[in-house]
mmCIF file of C-alpha atoms in Angstrom:
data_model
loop_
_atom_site.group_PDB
_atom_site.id
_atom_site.type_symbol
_atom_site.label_atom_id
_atom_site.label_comp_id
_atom_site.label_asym_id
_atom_site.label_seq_id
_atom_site.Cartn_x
_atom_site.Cartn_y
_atom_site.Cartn_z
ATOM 1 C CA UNK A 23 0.894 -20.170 -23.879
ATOM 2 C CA UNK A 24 1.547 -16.800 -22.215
ATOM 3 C CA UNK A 25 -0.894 -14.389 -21.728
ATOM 4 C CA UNK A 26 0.205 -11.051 -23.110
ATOM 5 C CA UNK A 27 -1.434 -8.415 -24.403
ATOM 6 C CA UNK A 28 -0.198 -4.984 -26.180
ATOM 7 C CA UNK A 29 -2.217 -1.629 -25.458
ATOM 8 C CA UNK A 30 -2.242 1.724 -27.218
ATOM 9 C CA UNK A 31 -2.809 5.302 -26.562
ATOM 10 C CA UNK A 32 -3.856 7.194 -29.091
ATOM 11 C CA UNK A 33 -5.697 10.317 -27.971
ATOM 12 C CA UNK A 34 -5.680 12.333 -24.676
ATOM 13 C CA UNK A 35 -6.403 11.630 -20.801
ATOM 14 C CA UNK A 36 -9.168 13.680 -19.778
ATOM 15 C CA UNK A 37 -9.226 16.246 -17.447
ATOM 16 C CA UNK A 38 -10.342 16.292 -14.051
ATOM 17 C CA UNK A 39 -11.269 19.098 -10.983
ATOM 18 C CA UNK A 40 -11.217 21.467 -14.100
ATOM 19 C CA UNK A 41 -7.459 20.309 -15.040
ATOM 20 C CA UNK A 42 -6.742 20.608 -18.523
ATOM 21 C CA UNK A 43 -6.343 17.307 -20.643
ATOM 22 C CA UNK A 44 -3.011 15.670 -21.371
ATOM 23 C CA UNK A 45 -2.297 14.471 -24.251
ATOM 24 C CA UNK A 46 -0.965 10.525 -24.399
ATOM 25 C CA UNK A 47 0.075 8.680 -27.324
ATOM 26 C CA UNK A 48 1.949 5.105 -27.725
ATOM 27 C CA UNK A 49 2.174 1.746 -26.453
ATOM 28 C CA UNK A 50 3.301 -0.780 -24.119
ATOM 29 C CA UNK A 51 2.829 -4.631 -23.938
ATOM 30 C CA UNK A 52 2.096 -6.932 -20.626
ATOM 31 C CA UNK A 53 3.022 -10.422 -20.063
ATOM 32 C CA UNK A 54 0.476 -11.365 -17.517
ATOM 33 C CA UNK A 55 2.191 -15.069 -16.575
ATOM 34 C CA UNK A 56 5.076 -13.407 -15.760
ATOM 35 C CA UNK A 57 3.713 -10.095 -14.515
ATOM 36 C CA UNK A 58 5.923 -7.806 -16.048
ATOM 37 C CA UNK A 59 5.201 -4.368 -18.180
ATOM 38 C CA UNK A 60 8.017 -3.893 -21.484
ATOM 39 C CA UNK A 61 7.718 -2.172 -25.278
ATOM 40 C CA UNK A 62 7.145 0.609 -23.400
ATOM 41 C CA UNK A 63 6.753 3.543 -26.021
ATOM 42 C CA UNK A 64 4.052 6.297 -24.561
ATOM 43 C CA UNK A 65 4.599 10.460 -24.475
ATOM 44 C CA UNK A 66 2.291 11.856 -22.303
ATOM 45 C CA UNK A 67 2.278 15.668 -20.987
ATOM 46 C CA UNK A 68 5.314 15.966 -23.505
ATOM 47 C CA UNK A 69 7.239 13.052 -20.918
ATOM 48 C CA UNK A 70 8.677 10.246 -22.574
ATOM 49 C CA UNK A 71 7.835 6.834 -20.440
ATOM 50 C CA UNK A 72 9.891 3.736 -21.345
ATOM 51 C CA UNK A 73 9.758 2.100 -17.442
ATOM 52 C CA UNK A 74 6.480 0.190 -16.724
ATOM 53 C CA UNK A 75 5.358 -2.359 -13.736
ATOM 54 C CA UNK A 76 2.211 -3.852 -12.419
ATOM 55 C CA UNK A 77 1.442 -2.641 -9.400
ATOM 56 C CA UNK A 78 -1.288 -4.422 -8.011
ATOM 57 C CA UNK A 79 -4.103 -6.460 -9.559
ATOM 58 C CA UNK A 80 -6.496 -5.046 -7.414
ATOM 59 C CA UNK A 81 -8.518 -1.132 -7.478
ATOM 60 C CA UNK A 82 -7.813 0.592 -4.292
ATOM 61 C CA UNK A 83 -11.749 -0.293 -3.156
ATOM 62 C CA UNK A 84 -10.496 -4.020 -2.786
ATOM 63 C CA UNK A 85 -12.682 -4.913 -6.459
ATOM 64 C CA UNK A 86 -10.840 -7.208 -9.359
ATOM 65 C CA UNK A 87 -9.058 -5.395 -11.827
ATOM 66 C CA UNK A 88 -5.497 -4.250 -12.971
ATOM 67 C CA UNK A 89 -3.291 -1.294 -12.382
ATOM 68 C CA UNK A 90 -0.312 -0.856 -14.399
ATOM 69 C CA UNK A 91 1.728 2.321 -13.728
ATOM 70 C CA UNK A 92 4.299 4.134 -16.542
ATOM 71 C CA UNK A 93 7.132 5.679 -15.465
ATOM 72 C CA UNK A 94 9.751 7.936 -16.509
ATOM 73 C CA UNK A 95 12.827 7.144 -14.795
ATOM 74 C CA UNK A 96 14.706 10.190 -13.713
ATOM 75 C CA UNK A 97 16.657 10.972 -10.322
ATOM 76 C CA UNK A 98 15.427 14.920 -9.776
ATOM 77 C CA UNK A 99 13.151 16.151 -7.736
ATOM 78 C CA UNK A 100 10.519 15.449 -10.498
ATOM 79 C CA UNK A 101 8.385 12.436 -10.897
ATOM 80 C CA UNK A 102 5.860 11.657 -13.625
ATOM 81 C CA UNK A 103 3.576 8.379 -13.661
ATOM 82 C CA UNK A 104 0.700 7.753 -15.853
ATOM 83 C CA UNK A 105 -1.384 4.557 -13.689
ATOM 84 C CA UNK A 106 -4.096 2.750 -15.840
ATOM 85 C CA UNK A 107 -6.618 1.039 -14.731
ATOM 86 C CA UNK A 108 -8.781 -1.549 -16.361
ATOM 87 C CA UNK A 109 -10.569 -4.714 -15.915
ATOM 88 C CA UNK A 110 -9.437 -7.132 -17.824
ATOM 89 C CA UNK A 111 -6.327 -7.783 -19.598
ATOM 90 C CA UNK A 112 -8.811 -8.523 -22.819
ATOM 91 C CA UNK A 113 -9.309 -4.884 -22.364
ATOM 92 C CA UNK A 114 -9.092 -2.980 -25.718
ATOM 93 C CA UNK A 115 -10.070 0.228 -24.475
ATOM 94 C CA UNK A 116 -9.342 1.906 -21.007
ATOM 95 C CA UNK A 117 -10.582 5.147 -19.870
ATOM 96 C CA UNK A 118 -9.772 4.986 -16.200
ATOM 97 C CA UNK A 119 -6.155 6.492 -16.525
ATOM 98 C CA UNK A 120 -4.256 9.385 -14.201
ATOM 99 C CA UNK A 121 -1.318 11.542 -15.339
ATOM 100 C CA UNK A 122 0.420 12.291 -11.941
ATOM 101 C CA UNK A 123 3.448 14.608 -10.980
ATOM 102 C CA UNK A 124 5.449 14.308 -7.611
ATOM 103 C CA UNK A 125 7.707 17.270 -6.920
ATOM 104 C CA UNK A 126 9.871 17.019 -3.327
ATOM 105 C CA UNK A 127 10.907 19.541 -1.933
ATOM 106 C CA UNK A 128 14.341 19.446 -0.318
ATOM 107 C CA UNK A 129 15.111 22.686 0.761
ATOM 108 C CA UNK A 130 13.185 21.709 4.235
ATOM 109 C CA UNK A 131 13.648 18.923 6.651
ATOM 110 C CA UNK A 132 11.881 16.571 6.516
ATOM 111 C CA UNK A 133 11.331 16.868 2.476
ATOM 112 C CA UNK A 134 7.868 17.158 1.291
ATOM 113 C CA UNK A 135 6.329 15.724 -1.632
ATOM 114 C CA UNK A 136 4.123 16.894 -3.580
ATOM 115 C CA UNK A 137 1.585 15.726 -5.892
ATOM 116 C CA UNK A 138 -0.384 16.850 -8.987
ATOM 117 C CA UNK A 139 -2.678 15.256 -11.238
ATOM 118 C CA UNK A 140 -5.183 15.050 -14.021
ATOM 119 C CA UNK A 141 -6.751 12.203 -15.525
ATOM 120 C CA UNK A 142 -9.617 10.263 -15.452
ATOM 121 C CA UNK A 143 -12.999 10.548 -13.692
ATOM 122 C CA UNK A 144 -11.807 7.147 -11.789
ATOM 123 C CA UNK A 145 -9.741 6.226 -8.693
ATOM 124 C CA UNK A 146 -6.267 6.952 -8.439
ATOM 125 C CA UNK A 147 -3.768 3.909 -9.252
ATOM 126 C CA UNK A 148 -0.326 5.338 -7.855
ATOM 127 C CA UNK A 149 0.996 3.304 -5.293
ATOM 128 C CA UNK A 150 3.103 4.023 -2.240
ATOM 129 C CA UNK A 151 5.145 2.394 -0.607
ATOM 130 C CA UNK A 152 3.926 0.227 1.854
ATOM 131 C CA UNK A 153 4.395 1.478 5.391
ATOM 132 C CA UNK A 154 3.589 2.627 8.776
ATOM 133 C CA UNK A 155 2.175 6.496 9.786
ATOM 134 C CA UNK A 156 4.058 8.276 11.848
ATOM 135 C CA UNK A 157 2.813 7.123 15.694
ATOM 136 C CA UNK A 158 2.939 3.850 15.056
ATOM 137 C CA UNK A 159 4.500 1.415 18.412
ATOM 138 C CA UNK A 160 6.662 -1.360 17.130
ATOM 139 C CA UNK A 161 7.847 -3.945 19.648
ATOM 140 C CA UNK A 162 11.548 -3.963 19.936
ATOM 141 C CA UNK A 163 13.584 -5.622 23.404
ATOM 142 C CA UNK A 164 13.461 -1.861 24.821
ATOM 143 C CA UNK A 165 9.503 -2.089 24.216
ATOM 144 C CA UNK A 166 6.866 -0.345 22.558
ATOM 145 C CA UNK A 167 8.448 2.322 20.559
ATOM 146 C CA UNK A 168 7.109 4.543 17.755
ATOM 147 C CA UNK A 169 8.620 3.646 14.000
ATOM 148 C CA UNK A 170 9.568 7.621 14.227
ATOM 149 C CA UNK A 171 11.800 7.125 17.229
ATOM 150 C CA UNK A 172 13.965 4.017 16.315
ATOM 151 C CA UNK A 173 17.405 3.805 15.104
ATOM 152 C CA UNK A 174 19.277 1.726 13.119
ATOM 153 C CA UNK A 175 20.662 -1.206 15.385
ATOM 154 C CA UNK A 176 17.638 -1.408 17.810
ATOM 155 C CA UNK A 177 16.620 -5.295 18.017
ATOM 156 C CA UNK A 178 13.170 -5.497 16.732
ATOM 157 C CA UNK A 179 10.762 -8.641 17.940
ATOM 158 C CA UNK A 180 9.383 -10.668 15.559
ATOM 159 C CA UNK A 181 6.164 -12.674 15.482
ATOM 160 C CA UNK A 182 8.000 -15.793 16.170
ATOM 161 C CA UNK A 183 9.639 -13.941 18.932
ATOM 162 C CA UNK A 184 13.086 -13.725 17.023
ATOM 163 C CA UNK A 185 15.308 -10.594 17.214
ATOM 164 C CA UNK A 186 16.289 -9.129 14.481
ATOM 165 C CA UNK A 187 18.974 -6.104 14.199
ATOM 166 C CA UNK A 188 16.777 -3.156 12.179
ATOM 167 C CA UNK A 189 19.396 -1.974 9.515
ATOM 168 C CA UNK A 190 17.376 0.944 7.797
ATOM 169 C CA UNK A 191 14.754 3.407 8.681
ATOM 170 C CA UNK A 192 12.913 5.531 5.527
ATOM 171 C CA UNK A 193 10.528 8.205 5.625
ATOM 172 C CA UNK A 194 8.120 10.487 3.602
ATOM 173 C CA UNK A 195 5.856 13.358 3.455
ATOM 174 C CA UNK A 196 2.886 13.465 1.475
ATOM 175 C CA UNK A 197 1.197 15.942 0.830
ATOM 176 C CA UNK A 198 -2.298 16.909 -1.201
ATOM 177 C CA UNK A 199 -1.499 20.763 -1.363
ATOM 178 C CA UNK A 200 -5.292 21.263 0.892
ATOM 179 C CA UNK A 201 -6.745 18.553 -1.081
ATOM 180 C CA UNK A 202 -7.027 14.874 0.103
ATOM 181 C CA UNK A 203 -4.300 12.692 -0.886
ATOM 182 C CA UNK A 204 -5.427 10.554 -3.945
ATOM 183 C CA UNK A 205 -6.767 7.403 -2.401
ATOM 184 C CA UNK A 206 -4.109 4.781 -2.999
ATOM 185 C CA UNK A 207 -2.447 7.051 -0.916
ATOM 186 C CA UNK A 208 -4.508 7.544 2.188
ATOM 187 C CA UNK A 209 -3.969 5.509 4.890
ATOM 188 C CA UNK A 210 -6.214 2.155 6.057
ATOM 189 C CA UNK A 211 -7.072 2.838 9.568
ATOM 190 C CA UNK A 212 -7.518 -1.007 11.450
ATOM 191 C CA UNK A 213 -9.500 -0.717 14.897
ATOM 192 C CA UNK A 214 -7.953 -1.751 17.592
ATOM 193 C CA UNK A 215 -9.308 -5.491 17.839
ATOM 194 C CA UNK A 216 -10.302 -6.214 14.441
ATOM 195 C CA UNK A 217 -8.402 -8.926 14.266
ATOM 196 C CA UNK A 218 -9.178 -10.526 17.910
ATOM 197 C CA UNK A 219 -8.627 -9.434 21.238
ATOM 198 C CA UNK A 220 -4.787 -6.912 21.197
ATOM 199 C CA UNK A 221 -4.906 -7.561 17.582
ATOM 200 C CA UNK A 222 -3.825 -5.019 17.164
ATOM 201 C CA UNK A 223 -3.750 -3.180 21.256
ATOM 202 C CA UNK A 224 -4.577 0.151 19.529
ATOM 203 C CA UNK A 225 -5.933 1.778 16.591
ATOM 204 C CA UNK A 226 -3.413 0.791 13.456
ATOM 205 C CA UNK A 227 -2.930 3.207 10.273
ATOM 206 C CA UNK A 228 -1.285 1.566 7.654
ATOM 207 C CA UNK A 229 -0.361 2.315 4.097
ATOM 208 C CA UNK A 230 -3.136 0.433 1.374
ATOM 209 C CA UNK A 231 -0.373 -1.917 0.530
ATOM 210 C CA UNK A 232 0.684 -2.947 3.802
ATOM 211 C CA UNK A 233 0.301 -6.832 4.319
ATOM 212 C CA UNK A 234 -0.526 -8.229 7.653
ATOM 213 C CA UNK A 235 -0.237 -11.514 8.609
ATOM 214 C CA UNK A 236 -3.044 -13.757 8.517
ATOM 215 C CA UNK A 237 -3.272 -17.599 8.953
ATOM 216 C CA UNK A 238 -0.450 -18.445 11.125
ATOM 217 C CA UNK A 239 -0.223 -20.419 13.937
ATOM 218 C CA UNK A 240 0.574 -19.661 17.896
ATOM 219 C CA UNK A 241 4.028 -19.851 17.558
ATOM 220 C CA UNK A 242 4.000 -16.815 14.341
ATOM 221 C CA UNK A 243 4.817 -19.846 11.715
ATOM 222 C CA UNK A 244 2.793 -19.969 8.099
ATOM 223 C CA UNK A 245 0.035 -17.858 7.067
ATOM 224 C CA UNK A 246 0.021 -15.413 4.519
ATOM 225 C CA UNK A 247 0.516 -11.459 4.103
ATOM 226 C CA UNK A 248 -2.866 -10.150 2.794
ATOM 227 C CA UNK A 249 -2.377 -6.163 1.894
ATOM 228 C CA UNK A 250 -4.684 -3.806 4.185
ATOM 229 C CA UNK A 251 -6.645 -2.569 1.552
ATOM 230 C CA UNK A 252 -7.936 -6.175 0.739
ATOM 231 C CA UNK A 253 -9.323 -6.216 4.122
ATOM 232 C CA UNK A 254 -11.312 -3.271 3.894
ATOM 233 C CA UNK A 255 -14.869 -3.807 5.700
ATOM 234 C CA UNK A 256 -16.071 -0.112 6.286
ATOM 235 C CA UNK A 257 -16.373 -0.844 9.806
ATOM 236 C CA UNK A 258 -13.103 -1.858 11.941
ATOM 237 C CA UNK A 259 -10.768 -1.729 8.656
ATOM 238 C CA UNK A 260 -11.122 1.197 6.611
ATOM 239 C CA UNK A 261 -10.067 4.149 4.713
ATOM 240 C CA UNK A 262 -8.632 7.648 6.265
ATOM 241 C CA UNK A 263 -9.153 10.552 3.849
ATOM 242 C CA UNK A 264 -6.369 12.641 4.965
ATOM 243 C CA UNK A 265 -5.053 15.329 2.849
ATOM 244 C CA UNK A 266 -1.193 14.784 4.281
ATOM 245 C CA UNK A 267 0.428 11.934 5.761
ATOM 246 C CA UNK A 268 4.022 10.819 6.863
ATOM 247 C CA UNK A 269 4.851 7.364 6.180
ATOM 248 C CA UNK A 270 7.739 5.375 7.478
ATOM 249 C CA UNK A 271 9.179 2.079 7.045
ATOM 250 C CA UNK A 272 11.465 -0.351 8.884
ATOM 251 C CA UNK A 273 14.112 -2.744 6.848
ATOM 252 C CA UNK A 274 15.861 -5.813 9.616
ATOM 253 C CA UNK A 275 18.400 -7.743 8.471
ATOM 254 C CA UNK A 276 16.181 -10.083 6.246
ATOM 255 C CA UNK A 277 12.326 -9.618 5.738
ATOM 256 C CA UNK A 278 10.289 -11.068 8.718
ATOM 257 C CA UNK A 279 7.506 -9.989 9.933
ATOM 258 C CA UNK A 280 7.163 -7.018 12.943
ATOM 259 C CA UNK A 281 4.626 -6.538 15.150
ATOM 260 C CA UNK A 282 3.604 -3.394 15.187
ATOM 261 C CA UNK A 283 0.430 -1.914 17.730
ATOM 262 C CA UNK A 284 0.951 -6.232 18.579
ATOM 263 C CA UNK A 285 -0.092 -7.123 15.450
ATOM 264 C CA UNK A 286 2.135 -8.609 12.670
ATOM 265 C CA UNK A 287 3.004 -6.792 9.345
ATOM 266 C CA UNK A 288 5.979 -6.875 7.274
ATOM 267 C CA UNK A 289 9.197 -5.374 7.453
ATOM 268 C CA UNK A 290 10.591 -3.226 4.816
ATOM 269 C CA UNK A 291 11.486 -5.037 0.994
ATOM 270 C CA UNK A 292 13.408 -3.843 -1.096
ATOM 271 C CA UNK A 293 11.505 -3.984 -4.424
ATOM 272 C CA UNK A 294 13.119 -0.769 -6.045
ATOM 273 C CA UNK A 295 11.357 1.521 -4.343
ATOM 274 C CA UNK A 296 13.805 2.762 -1.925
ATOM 275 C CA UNK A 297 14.263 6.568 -3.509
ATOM 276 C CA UNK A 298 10.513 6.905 -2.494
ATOM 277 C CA UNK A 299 11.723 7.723 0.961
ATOM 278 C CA UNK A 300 13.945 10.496 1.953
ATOM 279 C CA UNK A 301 17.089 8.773 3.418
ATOM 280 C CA UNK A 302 16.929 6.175 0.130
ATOM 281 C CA UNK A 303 16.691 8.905 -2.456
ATOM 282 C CA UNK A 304 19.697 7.843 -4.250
ATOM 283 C CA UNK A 305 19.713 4.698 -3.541
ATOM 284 C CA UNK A 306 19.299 3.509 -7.064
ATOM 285 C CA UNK A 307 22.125 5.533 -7.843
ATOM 286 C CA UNK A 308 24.559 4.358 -5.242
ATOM 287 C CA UNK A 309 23.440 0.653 -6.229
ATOM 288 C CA UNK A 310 23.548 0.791 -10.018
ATOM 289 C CA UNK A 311 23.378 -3.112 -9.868
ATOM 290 C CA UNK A 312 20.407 -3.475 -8.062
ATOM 291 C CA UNK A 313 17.717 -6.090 -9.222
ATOM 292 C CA UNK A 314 14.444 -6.253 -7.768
ATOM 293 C CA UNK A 315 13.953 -10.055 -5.538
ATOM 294 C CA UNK A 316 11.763 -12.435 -7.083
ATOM 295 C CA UNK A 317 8.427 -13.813 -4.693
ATOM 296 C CA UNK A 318 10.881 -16.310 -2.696
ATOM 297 C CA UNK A 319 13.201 -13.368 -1.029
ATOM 298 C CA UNK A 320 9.236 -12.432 1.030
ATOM 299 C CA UNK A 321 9.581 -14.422 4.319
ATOM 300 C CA UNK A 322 5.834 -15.876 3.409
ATOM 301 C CA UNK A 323 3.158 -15.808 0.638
ATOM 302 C CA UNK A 324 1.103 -13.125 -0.571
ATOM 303 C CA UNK A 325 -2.335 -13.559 -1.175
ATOM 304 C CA UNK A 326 -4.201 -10.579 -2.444
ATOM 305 C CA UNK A 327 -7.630 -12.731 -3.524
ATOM 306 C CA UNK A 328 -8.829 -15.788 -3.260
ATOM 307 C CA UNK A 329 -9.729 -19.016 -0.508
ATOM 308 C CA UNK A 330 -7.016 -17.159 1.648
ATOM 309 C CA UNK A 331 -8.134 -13.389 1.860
ATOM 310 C CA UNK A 332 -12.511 -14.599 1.692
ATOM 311 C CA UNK A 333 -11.282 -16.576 4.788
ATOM 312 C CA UNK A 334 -9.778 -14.089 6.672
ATOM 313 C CA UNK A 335 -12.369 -11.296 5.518
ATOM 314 C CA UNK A 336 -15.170 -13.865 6.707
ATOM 315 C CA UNK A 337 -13.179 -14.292 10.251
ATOM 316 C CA UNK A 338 -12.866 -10.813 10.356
ATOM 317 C CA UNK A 339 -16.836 -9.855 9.958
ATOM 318 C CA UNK A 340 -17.384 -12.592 12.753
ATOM 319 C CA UNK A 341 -14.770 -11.178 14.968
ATOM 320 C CA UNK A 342 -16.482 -7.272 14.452
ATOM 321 C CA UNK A 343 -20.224 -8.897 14.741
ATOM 322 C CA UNK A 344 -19.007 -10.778 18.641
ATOM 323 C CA UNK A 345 -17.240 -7.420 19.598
ATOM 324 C CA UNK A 346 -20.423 -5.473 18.710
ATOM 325 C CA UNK A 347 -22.902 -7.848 20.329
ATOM 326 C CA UNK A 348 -20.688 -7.511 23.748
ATOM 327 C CA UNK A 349 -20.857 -3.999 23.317
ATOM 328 C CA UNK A 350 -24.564 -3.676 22.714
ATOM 329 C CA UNK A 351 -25.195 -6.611 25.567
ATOM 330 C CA UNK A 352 -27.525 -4.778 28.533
ATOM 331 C CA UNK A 353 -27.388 -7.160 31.053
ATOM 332 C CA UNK A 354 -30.944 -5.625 32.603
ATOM 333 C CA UNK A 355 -32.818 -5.855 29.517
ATOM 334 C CA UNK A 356 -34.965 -8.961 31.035
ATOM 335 C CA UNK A 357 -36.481 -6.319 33.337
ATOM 336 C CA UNK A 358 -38.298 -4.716 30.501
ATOM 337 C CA UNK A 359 -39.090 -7.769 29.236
ATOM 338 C CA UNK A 360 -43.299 -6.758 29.755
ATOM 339 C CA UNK A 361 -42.797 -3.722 27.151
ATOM 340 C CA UNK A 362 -43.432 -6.662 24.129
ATOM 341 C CA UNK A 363 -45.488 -8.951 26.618
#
């Protein structure tokens, strides 16, 4: 039997930072089996949402839970989302909810985006798109070169070594108007070395939803992609409050994985969420028959909990304790050896 459940709004989300409240009424079911978001009947701010998707089943701290953004679908340069969060889908009640508005500006290049909010006293659930920040070196047969820099026909290496022709480069702005960004939207800074020695050769931002590849073998074969954020540690993988960031992203001409700072994270997917970035935003328009690829179009599995990602966070905590050890190491320390004589 499939596990769905139906939730309703029926008052207001509260305010937050002194925002006023907005008030939210209606429903919307989820089929959890089949992880998809329909019945979608909620007005919120006066904004009629009838789009809805799971985005993750993780909060943005790495903890258990489910985020399930609304949408109204609309082409302009204004965006409304309502993002709930709650724990369970048994959930009958949810209080951790954010209204949020994008507005982009076009009139400048590159276009800026915006963001407003009010909701709940919780963390934000409004994904991004998973991708690089600006800076970031991704190995292509002319070398090292930053994602900002490429162009559409350089031959990017893969982590099995393949070469594959980049077809599409996206970017975007964000920007928290002085404030930081909300936190599913600041960056997850990896150390250089976190993952073992030039993995990756320098410090690494990524966007929360990023996967990296973790598990495969020497020749780049297996493994899974494990999002950044599910890696967070505090120590070499964490968090960047940044109150503006510039993301960009890198489609080839079938996913794989890149290697980018020498480590290896995905390339670009197409999951619908092409008008995020500036040169795709109207994509869905020009591609009115476009349908979002099902698990088996990702060049490997995703693992966002589990045997896999407790592995690799384990590894990871043994790889940080060895660096720091070496680092602390004073090779003359068995001269002072009579101070606890």
């Amino acid at each position: 039997m499939a596990t769905v459940y139906s939730y309703t709004f029926g008052s207001q989300l509260a305010n937050q930072n002194g925002g006023q409240a907005i008030p939210a009424s209606g429903t919307f079911t989820v089929n959890y089996d089949t992880k998809t978001v329909y019945n979608v009947n909620v007005t919120a701010n006066g904004k009629q949402f009838t789009n809805g998707i799971i985005v993750n089943n993780l909060n943005s701290d790495g903890s258990s839970g489910y985020n399930v953004q609304l949408s109204n679908t609309q082409f302009s340069n204004d965006s409304n989302y309502v993002n709930a969060y709650f724990n369970s889908p048994a959930d009958t009640a949810f209080s951790n909810v954010r209204y949020l508005r994008s507005f982009t500006d076009n009139s400048v290049f590159p276009s800026t985006t915006t963001y407003t909010q009010a909701g709940a006293n919780s963390v934000a659930a409004n994904p991004v798109a998973v991708c690089f920040v600006i800076g970031t070196l991704i190995r292509t047969v002319r070398g090292e070169v930053a994602v900002e820099t490429l162009q559409v026909g350089d031959e990017a290496v893969t982590v099995s070594g393949a070469l594959r022709p980049i077809t599409w480069i996206g970017h975007r702005d964000l920007d928290g108007a002085g404030k930081a960004l909300p936190r599913d939207q600041q960056p997850i800074r990896i150390r250089a070395g976190a993952f073992g020695p030039g993995l990756p050769a320098r410090d690494l931002s990524l966007s929360p939803g990023h996967p990296v590849l973790v598990g495969a073998d020497a020749d780049g074969m297996g493994g899974h992609l494990v999002p950044a954020m599910c890696l967070i540690n505090g120590t070499s993988i964490a968090r960047e409050p940044v109150a503006s960031v510039t993301y960009w992203h890198v489609e080839l001409d079938a996913h794989d994985i890149l290697l980018a700072e020498g480590l290896p994270a995905e390339s670009y997917l197409d999951w619908g969420d092409r008008p995020f970035f500036t040169e795709g935003s109207d994509h869905a328009l020009h591609n009115p028959d476009f349908v979002v690829p099902g698990l088996s179009a990702r060049c490997r599995p995703v693992a966002v909990d589990g045997p896999v990602v407790e592995a690799e966070r384990a590894r990871l905590s043994g790889v940080f304790a060895a660096a720091l050890g070496e680092a602390c190491a004073w090779d003359e320390a068995e001269r002072f050896a009579w101070i606890t004589a």
